[in-house]
Amino acid sequence: MIQCPRGTRDFLPDEMEKRRCYENILRGVAHTFGFREIETPIFEEAELFILRSGPNVLKELYNFKDKGDRELALRPEMTAPAIRLFVNNMSNEPKPIKIFYFGQCFRYERPQSGRYREFFQFGAEVIGSATPETDAEIIAMAASMIKALGLKDYKMRIGHIGVLRQKIADAGVPKERTAEVLQKLDKKMYDEARPLLESMDVASDVIDDIFKFTETVGDTSVLEEVPGEAGDYLRQVVRYLSAMGVDNVEIDLGVVRGLDYYTGMVFEAEAPALGAEKQICGGGSYTLSELFGGEKVFSTGFAVGFDRILLAMEKEGIVYQRKGIDAYVLLVTDDVRLKAFEIVSKLRAAGISADADIMGRKMAKSLKFASTVCARYAVIVGAKELEEDSVTLRDMHTGEQKAVKLEDLADTIKG
Ligand code: HAM
């Protein structure tokens, strides 16, 4: 039997109904923040992602040559595609441009709980603005999304990659090796970061200072220790967040982010219940458009790891109630079968989700099946009732039954 490829999943109807419901909640939040949806291709020129993150990114890409010998890659994330879309199609539009997207991404990773090779992101970008308000809007929207889904146990950490980048540059680390150092610091692999920095002739006390900086964590008062413009900037972001009612944030100057295009504010949200793969959302400010042939434009964005946030909700005991259908039409005797289909199609035309037996089941079995499909009502069609232009409407929760005229059926069900 052929299974789905490693690191991918099938989604059955129950799971899919839940996912669509939560996806639409996120869409709703994005709309309330004034964002509009875009969609980009699932595969892109591999060059797009190489320009963004350097050739090393190929290791984590699903890349391939097509029949025209073009080097393509399945998208590992959607910020680079979104900015490409902006450069190609929207660069002359009034700023800021607020866009969001939802879709699958692909990374050639070692699969484990919460880490897949095909996963889904819900993300957003504000393009063309580099103010503390912009960053605050993005963080506030991420927080609103988590809140709208009902997740309680999570932590939001905000940092600033600019200060750390500056410190690393001041320490004499060559620009092209910054990413290597940041990757170690991102994972708090100090044992490996130290010899790496030493190999670049960084003095031991300077290394200590860098490490200490990445360990600066706490409430917003730790911002007192953050020097210069970056500190002032983050203080303003926090002030706007507070005005928007987003107070449960922590400052963590060790937030580095795995992707190396960020330049300023960076943030992450994590759900501790998820263990190793606990990061449910991440983002920050960056410039990418100039790499893709456009003018340099400042942007800020984030993406929610949709699969992970759903896992975290499950761990927290948030249960999705299957909606089911409004009505299941069943027959007392087979001679009313045609009439049953006339009734079911009228209900559907009235916007009611309705189904009818297509398996030739007897009434008792049909009633059981109506429960299986979580029908709210059973519409029981019998020859005797039809003589009076009526059917019997059974409330599947209470078991109550009443005769309803055919002309009133749709309104009664809707009511
Ligand atoms: P990222 O942190 O690489 O950022 O991914 C965002 C989220 O996607 C993560 O926080 C995580 O929840 C989820 N995620 C990542 N890899 C996997 C995986 N293999 N399986 C399941 N979930 C995963 C970005 O992708 C940036 N584009 C975010 C951004 C938007 N920055 C600015 N704008």
XYZ file of C-alpha atoms and ligand atoms in Angstrom:
448
model
C 0.000 0.000 0.000
C 1.420 3.385 -0.917
C 1.621 5.782 2.037
C 1.948 9.561 1.899
C 5.576 10.726 1.742
C 7.621 11.049 4.936
C 6.878 14.243 6.830
C 3.542 14.838 5.071
C 0.014 14.119 6.273
C -3.449 13.356 4.939
C -6.233 15.400 6.470
C -9.511 13.541 6.903
C -12.865 15.368 6.883
C -13.052 15.841 10.701
C -9.557 17.339 10.803
C -10.176 19.388 7.665
C -13.383 20.905 9.040
C -11.516 21.954 12.177
C -8.577 23.345 10.216
C -10.814 25.381 7.898
C -12.689 26.787 10.882
C -9.473 27.924 12.637
C -7.943 29.140 9.380
C -10.997 31.341 8.879
C -10.736 32.692 12.417
C -7.186 33.817 11.547
C -8.444 35.293 8.273
C -11.076 37.197 10.224
C -8.461 38.661 12.590
C -6.264 39.695 9.629
C -9.241 41.490 8.067
C -9.965 43.354 11.302
C -6.371 44.638 11.183
C -6.861 45.886 7.605
C -4.832 43.175 5.848
C -5.797 41.700 2.458
C -5.069 38.196 1.234
C -2.624 37.174 -1.488
C -1.654 33.839 -2.964
C 1.635 32.945 -4.620
C 2.786 29.773 -6.415
C 3.727 26.761 -4.317
C 7.006 26.563 -6.239
C 9.333 29.406 -7.171
C 12.686 29.859 -8.874
C 15.134 28.350 -6.356
C 17.176 31.533 -6.756
C 14.540 33.471 -4.799
C 15.327 31.539 -1.636
C 19.082 31.454 -2.295
C 19.093 35.258 -2.629
C 17.224 35.459 0.662
C 19.268 33.063 2.776
C 22.412 32.059 0.874
C 23.246 28.758 -0.888
C 23.149 26.810 2.386
C 19.370 27.036 2.230
C 19.436 24.407 -0.548
C 20.007 21.778 2.136
C 16.566 22.414 3.538
C 14.752 22.939 0.247
C 12.802 20.606 -1.970
C 14.444 21.760 -5.193
C 14.290 20.216 -8.631
C 14.817 20.931 -12.305
C 11.721 21.019 -14.495
C 11.584 19.750 -18.081
C 12.759 23.150 -19.310
C 15.864 22.823 -17.117
C 14.713 25.556 -14.715
C 15.928 25.211 -11.132
C 12.787 25.405 -9.000
C 12.009 24.908 -5.322
C 8.911 24.269 -3.257
C 8.549 27.311 -1.017
C 10.014 26.817 2.488
C 8.216 29.959 3.714
C 6.201 32.755 2.183
C 7.951 36.018 3.020
C 10.319 35.864 0.037
C 7.432 35.018 -2.353
C 5.318 37.822 -0.837
C 8.093 40.358 -1.351
C 8.701 39.062 -4.889
C 4.975 39.553 -5.541
C 5.272 43.091 -4.169
C 8.317 43.936 -6.346
C 6.667 42.454 -9.461
C 3.160 43.827 -9.035
C 2.584 46.256 -6.190
C 5.644 48.431 -5.753
C 3.854 51.564 -6.995
C 0.857 51.189 -4.713
C 0.380 53.541 -1.776
C 2.187 52.401 1.367
C 1.875 50.732 3.728
C 0.815 47.590 1.961
C -0.753 45.106 4.383
C -1.010 41.583 3.002
C -1.549 38.131 4.463
C -1.374 34.568 3.195
C -2.140 31.024 4.186
C -0.688 27.922 2.604
C 1.666 25.014 2.728
C 5.441 25.283 2.955
C 8.031 22.582 2.470
C 11.292 22.025 4.297
C 13.549 19.013 4.032
C 13.780 18.500 7.784
C 13.935 15.483 10.043
C 10.263 14.941 10.859
C 9.166 14.723 14.487
C 6.210 15.781 16.567
C 5.306 19.318 15.424
C 7.916 19.297 12.684
C 6.855 18.252 9.216
C 8.224 18.386 5.698
C 4.941 19.835 4.515
C 3.388 22.270 6.969
C 1.096 25.266 6.885
C 1.799 28.884 7.691
C -0.562 31.784 8.214
C 1.531 34.904 7.765
C 1.323 38.622 7.182
C 3.614 41.413 6.013
C 3.418 45.187 6.300
C 5.487 46.575 3.433
C 6.799 50.109 3.133
C 6.968 51.293 6.705
C 9.681 51.200 9.352
C 8.082 52.694 12.433
C 7.548 51.325 15.951
C 3.801 51.457 15.189
C 4.349 49.041 12.286
C 6.160 46.537 14.461
C 3.603 46.936 17.237
C 0.748 46.308 14.779
C 2.361 43.075 13.623
C 3.027 41.812 17.156
C -0.483 42.832 18.252
C -2.001 40.968 15.328
C -0.018 37.829 16.173
C -1.216 38.116 19.789
C -4.824 38.654 18.649
C -4.647 35.547 16.487
C -3.399 33.392 19.336
C -6.107 34.851 21.570
C -8.834 34.330 18.949
C -7.940 30.644 18.774
C -8.279 30.442 22.549
C -4.715 29.366 23.376
C -3.802 30.443 26.897
C -0.418 28.945 27.723
C 2.033 30.763 25.507
C 4.858 33.255 25.780
C 5.660 36.114 23.448
C 9.288 37.256 23.415
C 10.517 40.391 21.664
C 14.099 41.265 20.835
C 16.176 43.329 18.446
C 18.605 41.619 16.108
C 20.200 44.937 15.091
C 22.035 45.350 18.394
C 23.419 41.826 18.302
C 24.464 42.162 14.663
C 26.278 45.388 15.583
C 28.012 43.718 18.530
C 29.138 40.834 16.317
C 30.404 43.241 13.644
C 32.220 45.333 16.289
C 33.871 42.123 17.537
C 35.469 41.743 14.093
C 33.350 38.873 12.727
C 33.431 39.083 8.910
C 30.014 39.961 7.426
C 29.771 36.733 5.445
C 30.226 34.678 8.631
C 27.649 36.524 10.753
C 24.883 34.050 9.852
C 26.994 31.131 11.102
C 27.469 32.822 14.466
C 23.821 33.886 14.707
C 22.675 30.325 14.038
C 24.657 29.048 17.044
C 23.394 31.870 19.238
C 19.825 31.257 18.028
C 20.011 27.712 19.367
C 21.954 28.863 22.487
C 24.796 26.529 21.456
C 27.419 28.518 23.374
C 29.819 25.537 23.465
C 30.005 25.685 19.699
C 29.725 29.463 19.360
C 32.808 30.082 21.553
C 35.391 28.140 19.466
C 33.792 29.556 16.319
C 34.244 33.129 17.562
C 37.742 32.316 18.868
C 38.659 31.032 15.401
C 37.776 34.521 14.146
C 40.127 36.064 16.743
C 37.361 37.430 18.970
C 38.717 38.045 22.484
C 37.318 36.008 25.355
C 35.827 38.995 27.248
C 34.102 40.176 24.045
C 32.634 36.695 23.584
C 31.419 36.780 27.221
C 29.801 40.139 26.542
C 27.999 38.813 23.436
C 26.767 35.750 25.334
C 25.619 37.876 28.269
C 23.697 40.127 25.904
C 21.801 37.180 24.392
C 20.843 36.112 27.921
C 19.147 39.429 28.662
C 15.595 38.364 29.395
C 12.862 39.868 31.514
C 9.980 42.280 31.632
C 10.176 45.562 29.782
C 12.401 47.048 32.507
C 15.398 45.170 31.034
C 15.174 47.597 28.150
C 16.961 50.085 30.433
C 20.099 48.049 29.687
C 19.671 48.221 25.922
C 21.871 50.959 24.551
C 21.178 53.578 21.894
C 18.528 53.767 19.231
C 17.531 50.105 19.379
C 16.633 50.413 23.061
C 14.600 53.566 22.413
C 12.912 51.887 19.485
C 11.881 48.796 21.425
C 10.627 50.952 24.295
C 8.333 52.688 21.835
C 7.121 49.386 20.363
C 6.264 48.218 23.882
C 4.434 51.470 24.606
C 2.244 51.053 21.517
C 1.611 47.433 22.408
C 0.515 48.475 25.854
C -1.858 51.056 24.345
C -3.329 48.231 22.267
C -3.784 46.082 25.362
C -0.960 43.669 24.579
C 0.914 43.465 27.877
C 1.902 39.836 28.226
C 5.183 40.202 26.351
C 8.693 39.536 27.524
C 11.892 41.176 26.326
C 14.490 38.646 25.227
C 17.566 39.975 23.460
C 18.532 36.392 22.672
C 15.761 36.087 20.068
C 17.875 35.612 16.971
C 15.512 33.828 14.527
C 16.754 31.078 12.265
C 16.257 32.975 9.009
C 18.981 35.498 8.517
C 17.270 38.402 6.768
C 15.984 40.242 9.838
C 17.488 43.620 10.592
C 15.583 45.112 13.548
C 12.818 43.987 15.880
C 12.399 40.223 16.054
C 9.819 38.243 17.988
C 8.667 34.721 18.666
C 5.778 33.079 20.454
C 6.107 29.690 22.020
C 3.752 27.198 23.609
C 5.734 25.382 26.326
C 3.368 22.382 26.190
C 4.823 21.470 22.789
C 8.280 20.596 24.121
C 11.112 20.708 21.596
C 9.120 22.198 18.690
C 7.379 24.823 20.783
C 7.739 27.862 18.551
C 4.262 28.625 17.236
C 4.961 31.940 15.584
C 7.902 34.083 14.560
C 8.675 37.268 12.719
C 10.393 40.610 12.662
C 11.468 43.521 10.499
C 13.636 43.163 7.445
C 14.424 44.417 3.950
C 14.380 41.984 1.045
C 12.901 43.844 -1.932
C 16.272 45.233 -3.084
C 17.558 41.642 -3.359
C 14.741 40.825 -5.771
C 15.337 43.783 -8.090
C 13.133 46.364 -6.390
C 13.890 49.456 -4.359
C 14.914 49.004 -0.746
C 11.694 48.969 1.257
C 11.321 48.241 4.961
C 8.900 45.551 5.995
C 7.757 43.733 9.090
C 5.955 40.429 9.180
C 5.361 37.154 10.938
C 4.046 33.681 10.336
C 2.047 31.438 12.622
C 2.949 27.757 12.378
C -0.635 26.641 11.820
C -0.026 22.943 12.548
C 1.844 23.719 15.732
C -0.691 26.145 17.103
C -3.385 23.507 16.523
C -1.267 20.942 18.374
C -0.841 23.385 21.263
C -4.611 23.979 21.377
C -5.207 20.233 21.479
C -2.732 19.872 24.362
C -4.616 22.604 26.191
C -7.839 20.647 25.807
C -9.506 22.970 23.301
C -11.976 20.663 21.593
C -13.511 21.393 18.220
C -17.205 20.535 17.944
C -18.017 19.043 14.579
C -20.718 21.144 12.942
C -22.506 18.416 11.005
C -25.359 19.077 8.585
C -28.643 20.894 9.167
C -30.970 18.195 7.939
C -31.024 14.556 6.915
C -34.025 13.548 4.850
C -35.256 10.002 5.378
C -38.140 7.955 4.089
C -40.801 5.964 5.886
C -41.470 3.892 2.765
C -39.691 3.625 -0.538
C -42.584 5.050 -2.618
C -41.741 8.605 -1.439
C -38.097 8.405 -2.570
C -38.514 10.847 -5.466
C -40.375 13.303 -3.256
C -37.548 13.057 -0.701
C -35.067 14.175 -3.333
C -37.331 17.034 -4.348
C -37.427 18.121 -0.691
C -33.675 17.797 -0.131
C -32.889 19.859 -3.199
C -35.315 22.597 -2.116
C -33.621 22.741 1.282
C -30.202 23.024 -0.359
C -31.440 25.799 -2.633
C -32.540 27.640 0.523
C -28.949 27.471 1.822
C -29.529 24.601 4.250
C -26.962 21.827 4.331
C -28.984 18.718 3.707
C -28.498 15.128 2.714
C -30.732 12.185 1.877
C -30.327 8.433 1.797
C -28.745 7.138 -1.419
C -28.142 3.612 -0.117
C -31.754 2.391 0.031
C -31.665 2.153 3.840
C -34.741 1.498 5.932
C -35.950 4.236 8.264
C -34.311 2.997 11.497
C -30.927 2.649 9.826
C -31.302 6.026 8.140
C -32.037 7.602 11.499
C -28.857 6.084 12.883
C -26.931 7.402 9.924
C -28.404 10.867 10.520
C -26.732 10.757 13.963
C -23.472 9.621 12.405
C -23.377 12.683 10.135
C -24.323 14.900 13.122
C -27.550 16.105 11.531
C -29.368 18.707 13.593
C -32.762 17.606 12.231
C -34.130 14.511 10.580
C -36.821 15.269 8.009
C -39.046 12.187 7.941
C -40.992 11.869 4.714
C -44.054 9.605 4.847
C -46.871 9.077 2.346
C -49.568 9.879 4.924
C -48.028 13.217 5.944
C -47.396 14.112 2.309
C -51.142 13.941 1.674
C -51.328 17.030 3.886
C -48.213 18.570 2.323
C -46.339 17.915 5.551
C -43.302 16.044 6.830
C -42.210 15.144 10.350
C -39.302 17.187 11.671
C -37.271 15.479 14.379
C -34.812 17.422 16.518
C -31.895 15.013 16.720
C -30.656 16.427 20.056
C -33.926 16.346 21.991
C -35.780 13.672 20.029
C -38.824 15.984 19.790
C -40.929 15.562 16.666
C -43.532 17.772 15.036
C -45.426 17.997 11.766
C -44.260 20.848 9.535
C -45.831 22.036 6.280
C -43.467 21.659 3.330
C -43.717 25.375 2.563
C -42.536 26.194 6.114
C -39.812 23.541 6.306
C -36.799 25.632 5.281
C -37.742 28.537 7.570
C -38.410 26.214 10.509
C -34.990 24.576 10.094
C -33.302 27.966 9.715
C -35.138 29.330 12.716
P 9.853 30.646 10.680
O 10.128 30.909 12.125
O 10.859 29.897 9.923
O 9.586 32.057 10.038
O 8.467 29.885 10.553
C 7.296 30.398 11.152
C 6.608 29.299 11.919
O 6.365 28.176 11.086
C 7.432 28.736 13.069
O 7.302 29.538 14.209
C 6.827 27.369 13.253
O 5.696 27.447 14.095
C 6.368 26.997 11.872
N 7.278 25.998 11.272
C 8.504 26.192 10.766
N 9.025 25.037 10.305
C 8.088 24.080 10.537
C 8.009 22.663 10.282
N 8.996 21.998 9.673
N 6.893 21.998 10.672
C 5.878 22.657 11.272
N 5.889 23.982 11.523
C 6.971 24.688 11.159
C 9.242 32.233 8.722
O 8.968 31.336 7.957
C 9.175 33.673 8.309
N 8.801 33.747 6.903
C 8.197 34.449 9.187
C 8.128 35.885 8.767
C 7.161 36.464 8.044
N 9.036 36.800 9.015
C 8.679 37.957 8.485
N 7.549 37.754 7.862
